[in-house]
Coordinates of C-alpha atoms and ligand atoms in Angstrom, one line a residue:
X91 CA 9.4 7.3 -22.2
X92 CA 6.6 5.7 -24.2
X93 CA 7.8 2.2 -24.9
X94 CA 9.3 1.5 -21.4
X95 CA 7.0 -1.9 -21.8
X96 CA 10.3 -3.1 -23.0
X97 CA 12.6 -2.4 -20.2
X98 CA 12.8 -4.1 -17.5
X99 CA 11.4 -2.2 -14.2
X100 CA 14.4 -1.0 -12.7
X101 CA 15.4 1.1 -16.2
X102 CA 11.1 2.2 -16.9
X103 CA 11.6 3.4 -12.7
X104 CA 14.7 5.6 -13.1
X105 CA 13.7 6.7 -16.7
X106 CA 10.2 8.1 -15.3
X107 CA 9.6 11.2 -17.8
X108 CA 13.1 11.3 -19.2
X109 CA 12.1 11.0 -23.0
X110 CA 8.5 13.3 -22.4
X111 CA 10.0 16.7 -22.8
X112 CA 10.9 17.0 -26.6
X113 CA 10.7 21.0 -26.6
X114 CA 13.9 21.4 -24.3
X115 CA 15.2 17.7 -23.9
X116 CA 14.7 18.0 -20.1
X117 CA 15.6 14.8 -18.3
X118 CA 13.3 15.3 -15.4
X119 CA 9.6 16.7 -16.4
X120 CA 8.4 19.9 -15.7
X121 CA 6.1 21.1 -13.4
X122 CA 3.1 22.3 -15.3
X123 CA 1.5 24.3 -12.7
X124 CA -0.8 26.2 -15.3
X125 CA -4.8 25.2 -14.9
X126 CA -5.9 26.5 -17.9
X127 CA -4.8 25.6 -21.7
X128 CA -5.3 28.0 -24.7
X129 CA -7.3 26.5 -27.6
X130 CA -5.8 26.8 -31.1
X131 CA -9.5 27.0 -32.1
X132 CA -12.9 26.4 -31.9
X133 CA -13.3 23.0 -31.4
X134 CA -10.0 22.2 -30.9
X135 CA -7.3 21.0 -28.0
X136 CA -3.8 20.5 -27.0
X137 CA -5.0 17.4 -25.3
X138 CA -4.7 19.3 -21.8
X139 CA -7.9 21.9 -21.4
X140 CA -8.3 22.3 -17.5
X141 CA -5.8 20.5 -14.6
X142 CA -8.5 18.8 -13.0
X143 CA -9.3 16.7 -16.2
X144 CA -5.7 16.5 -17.4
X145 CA -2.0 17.9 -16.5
X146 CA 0.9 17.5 -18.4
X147 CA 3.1 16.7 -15.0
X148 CA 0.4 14.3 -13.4
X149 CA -0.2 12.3 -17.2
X150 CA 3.5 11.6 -16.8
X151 CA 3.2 9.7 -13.6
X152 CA -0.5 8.7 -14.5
X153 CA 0.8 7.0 -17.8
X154 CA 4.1 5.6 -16.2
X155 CA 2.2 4.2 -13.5
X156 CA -0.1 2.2 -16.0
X157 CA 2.8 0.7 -17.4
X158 CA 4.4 -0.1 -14.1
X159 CA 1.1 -2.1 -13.0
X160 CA 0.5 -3.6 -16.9
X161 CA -2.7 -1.7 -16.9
X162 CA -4.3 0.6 -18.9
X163 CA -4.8 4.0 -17.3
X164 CA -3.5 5.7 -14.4
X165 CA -4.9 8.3 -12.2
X166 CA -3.6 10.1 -9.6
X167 CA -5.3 10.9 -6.5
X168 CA -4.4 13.3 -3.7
X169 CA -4.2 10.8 -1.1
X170 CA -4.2 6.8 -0.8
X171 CA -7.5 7.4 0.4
X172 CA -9.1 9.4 -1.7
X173 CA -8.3 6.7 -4.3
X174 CA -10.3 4.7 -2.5
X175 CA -13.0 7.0 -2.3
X176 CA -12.9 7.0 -5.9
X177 CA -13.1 3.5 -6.8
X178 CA -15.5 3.1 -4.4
X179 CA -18.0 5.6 -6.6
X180 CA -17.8 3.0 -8.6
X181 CA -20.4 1.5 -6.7
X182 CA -24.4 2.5 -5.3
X183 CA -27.4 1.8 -3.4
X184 CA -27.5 -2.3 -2.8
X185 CA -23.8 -3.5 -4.1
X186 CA -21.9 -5.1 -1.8
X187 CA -18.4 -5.9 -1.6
X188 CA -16.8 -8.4 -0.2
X189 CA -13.6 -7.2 1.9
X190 CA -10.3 -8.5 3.3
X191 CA -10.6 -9.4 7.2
X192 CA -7.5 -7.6 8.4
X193 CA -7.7 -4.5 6.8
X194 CA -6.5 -0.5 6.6
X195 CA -7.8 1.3 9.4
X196 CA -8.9 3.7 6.5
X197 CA -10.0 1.9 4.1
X198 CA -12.4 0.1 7.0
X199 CA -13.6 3.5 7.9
X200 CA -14.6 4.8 4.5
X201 CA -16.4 2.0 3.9
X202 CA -18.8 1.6 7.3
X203 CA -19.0 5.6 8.4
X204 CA -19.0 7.2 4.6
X205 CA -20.3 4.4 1.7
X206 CA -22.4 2.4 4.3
X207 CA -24.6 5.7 4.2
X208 CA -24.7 5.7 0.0
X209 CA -26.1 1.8 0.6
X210 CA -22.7 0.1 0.0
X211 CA -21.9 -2.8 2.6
X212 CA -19.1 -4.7 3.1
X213 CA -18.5 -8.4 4.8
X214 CA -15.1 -8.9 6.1
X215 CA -13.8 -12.2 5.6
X216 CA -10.2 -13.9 5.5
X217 CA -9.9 -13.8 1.5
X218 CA -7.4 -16.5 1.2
X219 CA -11.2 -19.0 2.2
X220 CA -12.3 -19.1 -1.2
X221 CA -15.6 -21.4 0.5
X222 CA -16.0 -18.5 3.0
X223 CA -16.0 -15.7 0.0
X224 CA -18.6 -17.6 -2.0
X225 CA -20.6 -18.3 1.0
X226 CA -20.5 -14.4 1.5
X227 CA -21.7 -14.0 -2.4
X228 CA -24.9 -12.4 -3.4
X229 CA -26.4 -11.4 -6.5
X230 CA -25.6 -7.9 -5.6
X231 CA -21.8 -8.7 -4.9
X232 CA -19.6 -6.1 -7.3
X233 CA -16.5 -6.5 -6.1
X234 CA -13.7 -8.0 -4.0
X235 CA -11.3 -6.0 -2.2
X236 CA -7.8 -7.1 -1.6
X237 CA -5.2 -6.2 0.6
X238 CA -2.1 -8.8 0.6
X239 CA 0.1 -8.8 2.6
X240 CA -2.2 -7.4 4.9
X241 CA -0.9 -5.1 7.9
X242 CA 0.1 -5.3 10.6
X243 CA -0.7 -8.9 10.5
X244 CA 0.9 -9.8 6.8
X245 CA -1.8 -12.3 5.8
X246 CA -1.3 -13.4 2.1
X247 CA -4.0 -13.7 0.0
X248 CA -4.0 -15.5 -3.5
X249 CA -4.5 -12.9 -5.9
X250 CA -4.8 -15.1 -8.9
X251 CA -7.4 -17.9 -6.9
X252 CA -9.9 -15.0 -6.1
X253 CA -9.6 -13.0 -9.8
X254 CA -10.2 -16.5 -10.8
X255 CA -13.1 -17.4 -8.8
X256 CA -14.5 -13.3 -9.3
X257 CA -14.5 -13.2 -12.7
X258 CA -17.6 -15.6 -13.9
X259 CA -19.5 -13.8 -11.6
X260 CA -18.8 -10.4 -13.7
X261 CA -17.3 -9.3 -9.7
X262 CA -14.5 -7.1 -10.1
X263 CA -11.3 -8.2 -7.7
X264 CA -9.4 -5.1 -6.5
X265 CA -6.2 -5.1 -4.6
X266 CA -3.9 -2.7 -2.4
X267 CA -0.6 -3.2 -3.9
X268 CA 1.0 -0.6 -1.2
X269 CA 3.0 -2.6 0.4
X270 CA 4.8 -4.5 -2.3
X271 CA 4.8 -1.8 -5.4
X272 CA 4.8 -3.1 -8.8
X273 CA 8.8 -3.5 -7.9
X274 CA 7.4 -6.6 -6.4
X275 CA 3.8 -7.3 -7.2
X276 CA 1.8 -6.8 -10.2
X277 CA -1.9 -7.7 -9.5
X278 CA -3.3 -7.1 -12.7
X279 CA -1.2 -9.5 -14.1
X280 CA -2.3 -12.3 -12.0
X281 CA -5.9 -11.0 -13.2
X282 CA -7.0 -8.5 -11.4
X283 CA -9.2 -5.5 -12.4
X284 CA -8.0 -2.6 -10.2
X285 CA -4.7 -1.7 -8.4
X286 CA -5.1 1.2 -5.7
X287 CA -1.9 2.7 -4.0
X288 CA -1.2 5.0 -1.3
X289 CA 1.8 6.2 -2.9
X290 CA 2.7 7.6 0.4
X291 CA 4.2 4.5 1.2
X292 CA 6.9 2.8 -0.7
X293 CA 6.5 4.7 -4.1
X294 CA 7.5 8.1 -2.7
X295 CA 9.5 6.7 -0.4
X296 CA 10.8 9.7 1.8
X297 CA 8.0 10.7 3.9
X298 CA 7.2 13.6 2.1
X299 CA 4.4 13.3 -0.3
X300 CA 0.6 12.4 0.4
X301 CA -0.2 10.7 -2.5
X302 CA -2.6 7.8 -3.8
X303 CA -2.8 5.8 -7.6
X304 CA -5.2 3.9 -9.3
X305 CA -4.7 1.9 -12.3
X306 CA -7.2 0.0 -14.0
X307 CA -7.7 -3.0 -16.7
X308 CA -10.0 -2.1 -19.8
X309 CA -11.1 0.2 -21.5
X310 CA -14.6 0.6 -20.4
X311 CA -13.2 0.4 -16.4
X312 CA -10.5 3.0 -17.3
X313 CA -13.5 5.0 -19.3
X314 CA -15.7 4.7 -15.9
X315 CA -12.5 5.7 -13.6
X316 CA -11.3 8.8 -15.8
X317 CA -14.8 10.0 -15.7
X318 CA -14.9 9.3 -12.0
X319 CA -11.3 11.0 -11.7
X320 CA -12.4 14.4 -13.1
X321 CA -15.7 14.2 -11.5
X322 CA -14.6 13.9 -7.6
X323 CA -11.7 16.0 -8.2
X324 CA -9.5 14.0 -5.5
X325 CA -6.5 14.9 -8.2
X326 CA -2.7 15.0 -7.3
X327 CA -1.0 18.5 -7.6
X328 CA 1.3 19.5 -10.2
X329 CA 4.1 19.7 -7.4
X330 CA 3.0 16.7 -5.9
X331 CA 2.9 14.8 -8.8
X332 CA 6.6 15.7 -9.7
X333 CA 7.7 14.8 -6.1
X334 CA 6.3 11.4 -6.3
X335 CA 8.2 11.0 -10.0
X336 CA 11.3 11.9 -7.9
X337 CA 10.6 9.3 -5.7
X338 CA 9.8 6.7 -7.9
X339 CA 12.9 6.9 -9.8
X340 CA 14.6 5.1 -6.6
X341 CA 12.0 2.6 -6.2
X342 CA 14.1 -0.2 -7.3
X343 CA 16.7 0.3 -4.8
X344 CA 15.2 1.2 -1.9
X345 CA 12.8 -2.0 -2.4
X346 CA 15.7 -4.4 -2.4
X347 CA 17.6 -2.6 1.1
X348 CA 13.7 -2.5 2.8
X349 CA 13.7 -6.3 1.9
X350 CA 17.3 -7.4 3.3
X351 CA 17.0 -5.5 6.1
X352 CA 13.7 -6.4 7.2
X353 CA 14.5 -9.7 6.8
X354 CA 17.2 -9.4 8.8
X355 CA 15.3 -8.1 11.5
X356 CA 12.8 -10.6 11.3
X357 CA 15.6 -13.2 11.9
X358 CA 17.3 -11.7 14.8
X359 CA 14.1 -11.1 16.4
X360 CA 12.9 -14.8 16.0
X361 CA 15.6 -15.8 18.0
X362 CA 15.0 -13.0 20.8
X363 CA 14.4 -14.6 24.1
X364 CA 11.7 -11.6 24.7
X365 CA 10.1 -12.1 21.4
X366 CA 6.9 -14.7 21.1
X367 CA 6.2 -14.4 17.4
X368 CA 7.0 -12.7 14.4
X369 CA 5.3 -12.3 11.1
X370 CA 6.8 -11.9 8.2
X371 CA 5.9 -13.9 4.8
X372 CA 9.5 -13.7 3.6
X373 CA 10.3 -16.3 6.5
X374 CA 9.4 -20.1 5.9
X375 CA 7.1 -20.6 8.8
X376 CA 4.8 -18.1 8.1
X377 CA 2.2 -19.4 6.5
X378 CA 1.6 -17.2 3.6
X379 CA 5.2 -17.8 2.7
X380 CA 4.4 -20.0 -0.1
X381 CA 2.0 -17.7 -2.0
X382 CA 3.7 -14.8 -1.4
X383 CA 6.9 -16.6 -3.2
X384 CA 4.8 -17.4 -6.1
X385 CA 3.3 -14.5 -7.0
X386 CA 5.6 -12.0 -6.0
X387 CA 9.3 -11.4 -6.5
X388 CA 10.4 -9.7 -3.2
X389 CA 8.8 -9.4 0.3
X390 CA 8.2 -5.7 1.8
X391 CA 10.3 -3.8 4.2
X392 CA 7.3 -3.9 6.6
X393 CA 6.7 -6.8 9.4
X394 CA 5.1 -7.5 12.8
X395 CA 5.9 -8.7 16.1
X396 CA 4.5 -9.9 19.6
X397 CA 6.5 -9.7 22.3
X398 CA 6.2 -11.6 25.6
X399 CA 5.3 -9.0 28.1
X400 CA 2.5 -6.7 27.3
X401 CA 4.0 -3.9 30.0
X402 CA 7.6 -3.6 27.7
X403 CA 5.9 -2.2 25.1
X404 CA 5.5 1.8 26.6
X405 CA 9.8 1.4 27.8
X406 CA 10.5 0.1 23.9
X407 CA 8.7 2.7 22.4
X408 CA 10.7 5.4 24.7
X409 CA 13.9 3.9 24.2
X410 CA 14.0 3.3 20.5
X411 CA 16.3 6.2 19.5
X412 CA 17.4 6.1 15.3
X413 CA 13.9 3.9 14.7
X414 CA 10.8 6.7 14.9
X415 CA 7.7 5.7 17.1
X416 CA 5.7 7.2 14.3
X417 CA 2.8 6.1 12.3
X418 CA 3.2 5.5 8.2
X419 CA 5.3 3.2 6.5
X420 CA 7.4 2.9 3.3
X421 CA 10.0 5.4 3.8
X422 CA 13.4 5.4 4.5
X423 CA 13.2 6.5 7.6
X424 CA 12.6 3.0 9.7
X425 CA 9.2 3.6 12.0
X426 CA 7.4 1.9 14.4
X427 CA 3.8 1.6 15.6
X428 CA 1.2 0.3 18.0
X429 CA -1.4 -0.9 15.8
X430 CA -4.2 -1.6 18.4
X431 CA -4.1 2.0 19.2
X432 CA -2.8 3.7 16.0
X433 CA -3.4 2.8 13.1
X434 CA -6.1 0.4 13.7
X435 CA -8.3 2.0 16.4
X436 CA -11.3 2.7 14.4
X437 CA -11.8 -1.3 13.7
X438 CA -14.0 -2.4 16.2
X439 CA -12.0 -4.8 19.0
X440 CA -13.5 -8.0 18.4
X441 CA -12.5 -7.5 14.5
X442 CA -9.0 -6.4 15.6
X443 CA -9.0 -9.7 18.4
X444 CA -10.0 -12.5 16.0
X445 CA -6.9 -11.1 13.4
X446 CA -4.7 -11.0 16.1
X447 CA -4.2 -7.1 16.5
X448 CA -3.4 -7.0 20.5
X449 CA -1.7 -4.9 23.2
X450 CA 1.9 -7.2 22.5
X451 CA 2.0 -6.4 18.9
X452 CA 4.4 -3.7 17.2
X453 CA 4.6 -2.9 13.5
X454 CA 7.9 -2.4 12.3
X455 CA 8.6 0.1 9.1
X456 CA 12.1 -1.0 8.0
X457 CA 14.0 1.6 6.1
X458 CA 17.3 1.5 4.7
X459 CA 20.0 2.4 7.7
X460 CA 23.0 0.1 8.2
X461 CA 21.3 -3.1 9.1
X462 CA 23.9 -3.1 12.7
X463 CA 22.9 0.5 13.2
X464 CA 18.8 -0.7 13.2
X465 CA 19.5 -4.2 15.6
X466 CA 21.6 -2.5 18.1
X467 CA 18.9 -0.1 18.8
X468 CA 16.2 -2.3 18.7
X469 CA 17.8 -4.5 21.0
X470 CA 19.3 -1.7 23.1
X471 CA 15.3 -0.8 23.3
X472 CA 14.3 -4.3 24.3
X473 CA 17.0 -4.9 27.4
X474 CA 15.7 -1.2 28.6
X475 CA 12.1 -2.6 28.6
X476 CA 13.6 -5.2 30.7
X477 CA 15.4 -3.8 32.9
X478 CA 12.9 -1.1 34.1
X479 CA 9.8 -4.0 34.1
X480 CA 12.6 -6.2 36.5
X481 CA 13.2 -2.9 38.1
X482 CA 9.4 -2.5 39.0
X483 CA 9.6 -5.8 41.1
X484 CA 6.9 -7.8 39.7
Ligands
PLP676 C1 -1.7 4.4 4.2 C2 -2.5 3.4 3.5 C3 -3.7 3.8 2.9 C4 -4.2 5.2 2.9 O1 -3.4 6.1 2.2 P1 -3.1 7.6 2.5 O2 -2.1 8.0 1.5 O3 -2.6 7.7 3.9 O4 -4.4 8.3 2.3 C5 -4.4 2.8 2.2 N1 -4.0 1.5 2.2 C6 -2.9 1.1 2.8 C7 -2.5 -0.3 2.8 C8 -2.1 2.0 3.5 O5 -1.0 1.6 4.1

């Protein structure tokens, strides 16, 4: 629906495409999976010509998505990564960007094996040191790159502090809202340029869907990104975009169980005689807690935690039975992973030491089982580990 400005987020989610349809009033948008448009004549459009440039199913989440993230134009990509890859045209020989320490496996690997080789470099730095990010400034800086809360580690970054400090310097800030969703966090609003999504994650929400989302601020950023869009081609299917829609609409919902229950985790856990630390920015010790209250409404349903013994980790991983050892995040299917040799095995050691990746710390994907259903196998898990450690007579 077109003026879903005025609603608040939880009717705009569930409404997604309702009101598009006028020619047969359907409440859930078609798939348009037609890639070519008859002109009425020379000269002349529908608005849609080719699928690449424009679809009727994918403007629907692309316009939706804009309003979600109070931006200005939405484009969807066929994967979070390729999102990246196409903001990241954005920049050429000599720019440098300025990037958040404990980052995306991904988004780390784009950036030093693929744009390192267009002359694009990076410096990693903990972005919540705004001394240690101008230090890292040069003439040639372009942007600043954003993840928080990061993963695994859930660092929280200021958004508004850095948009602040970027924008004299005519340096774009960009952030990776994928873990809190415009449900939670809205970036631009707190001033940044660009918001990048894998919608993999929380928007679609069922494991199901590779997808990935940009939206940008202004009109000559959405101008560069549209062309940018159509020119690379890294564009979300008809069927795709529709099954993301689906997800979306339940957005709301799923967002407030992934919160309560991974809070609830978090809290049992921190009491866990076998557990040494847990992170989690929804819980007052952590010590992005404060931020992340300010400028967002919710925490996500993802967290970390060390535990004491670094050989219980292969008997936890076995025993877990309704939790998935599995890599993504964001569904509702609760997951868990080994970062240091998962997800984040292409950042180079000494990176993934100094954040505090190690061989004791497990990433935990909440989803949205009965809270006593998730504990009792995690702790079922956790005595196994245990018992067969004790069992091997140390
Ligand atoms: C998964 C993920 C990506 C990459 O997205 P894909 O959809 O897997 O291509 C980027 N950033 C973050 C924070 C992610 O979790």
């Amino acid at each position: 629906m077109k003026d879903d400005r005025q609603l608040k987020i939880e009717s705009a989610l569930a409404q997604i495409g309702s009101l598009e349809d006028p020619a047969t009033g359907a409440v859930n948008f078609p798939i348009y999976h037609s890639t070519a448009y008859r002109h009425p004549g020379l000269g002349q459009s529908t608005g849609f010509d080719y699928t690449r440039t424009k679809n009727p199913t994918r403007t629907v989440l692309e316009e939706a998505s804009a309003r979600l993230e109070s931006g200005d134009a939405g484009f969807a990509c066929s994967s979070g990564m390729s999102a990246l890859q196409t903001i990241f045209a954005l920049f050429g020989q000599g720019d440098h960007l300025i990037v958040s320490l404990d980052l995306y496996g991904g988004t780390y690997r784009l950036l030093e094996r693929i744009l390192s080789k267009f002359g694009v470099t990076a410096s990693y730095v903990d972005t919540n040191d705004l001394d240690a990010i101008e230090k890292l400034r040069t003439p040639n800086t372009k942007a600043v790159f954003i993840e928080t809360p990061t993963n695994p580690l859930m660092m929280v970054t200021d958004i508004a502090a850095v948009a602040e400090w970027a924008k004299p310097h005519g340096i774009l800030t960009i952030v990776d809202n994928t873990l809190l969703t415009p449900f939670f966090q809205r970036p631009i609003e707190l001033g940044a340029d660009i918001v990048v999504h894998s919608a993999t994650k929380y928007l679609g929400g069922h494991n199901d869907v590779l997808a990935g989302l940009i939206v940008t601020k202004g009109k000559e950023l959405s101008e560069e990104m549209f062309f940018l869009h159509n020119s690379i081609g890294a564009v979300l299917s008809p069927t795709d975009s529709y099954q993301l829609m689906r997800g979306m609409k339940t957005l709301a919902l799923r967002m407030e169980r992934h919160e309560q229950n991974s809070l609830a985790i978090a809290r049992f856990l921190q009491e866990h005689p076998q557990i040494e630390t847990v992170y989690h920015p929804g819980l007052p010790e952590h010590p992005g807690y404060d931020v992340q209250n300010r400028q967002s409404s919710g925490n996500t349903g993802i967290f970390s935690f060390k535990v004491k013994d670094a050989r219980w980790i292969e008997p936890i991983l076995k025993n877990i039975r309704l939790i998935a050892f599995a890599e993504s995040l964001g569904g509702v299917e609760s997951l868990m992973t080994y970062p240091t040799v998962q997800t984040h095995a292409d950042i180079p050691l000494e990176i993934r030491e100094a954040v505090g990746v190690d061989e004791r710390l497990l990433r935990f994907s909440v989803g949205i089982e009965h809270i006593d259903d998730l504990i009792a196998d995690l702790d079922g898990a956790l005595q196994a580990a245990l018992r067969e450690t004790e069992g091997a007579g140390n």
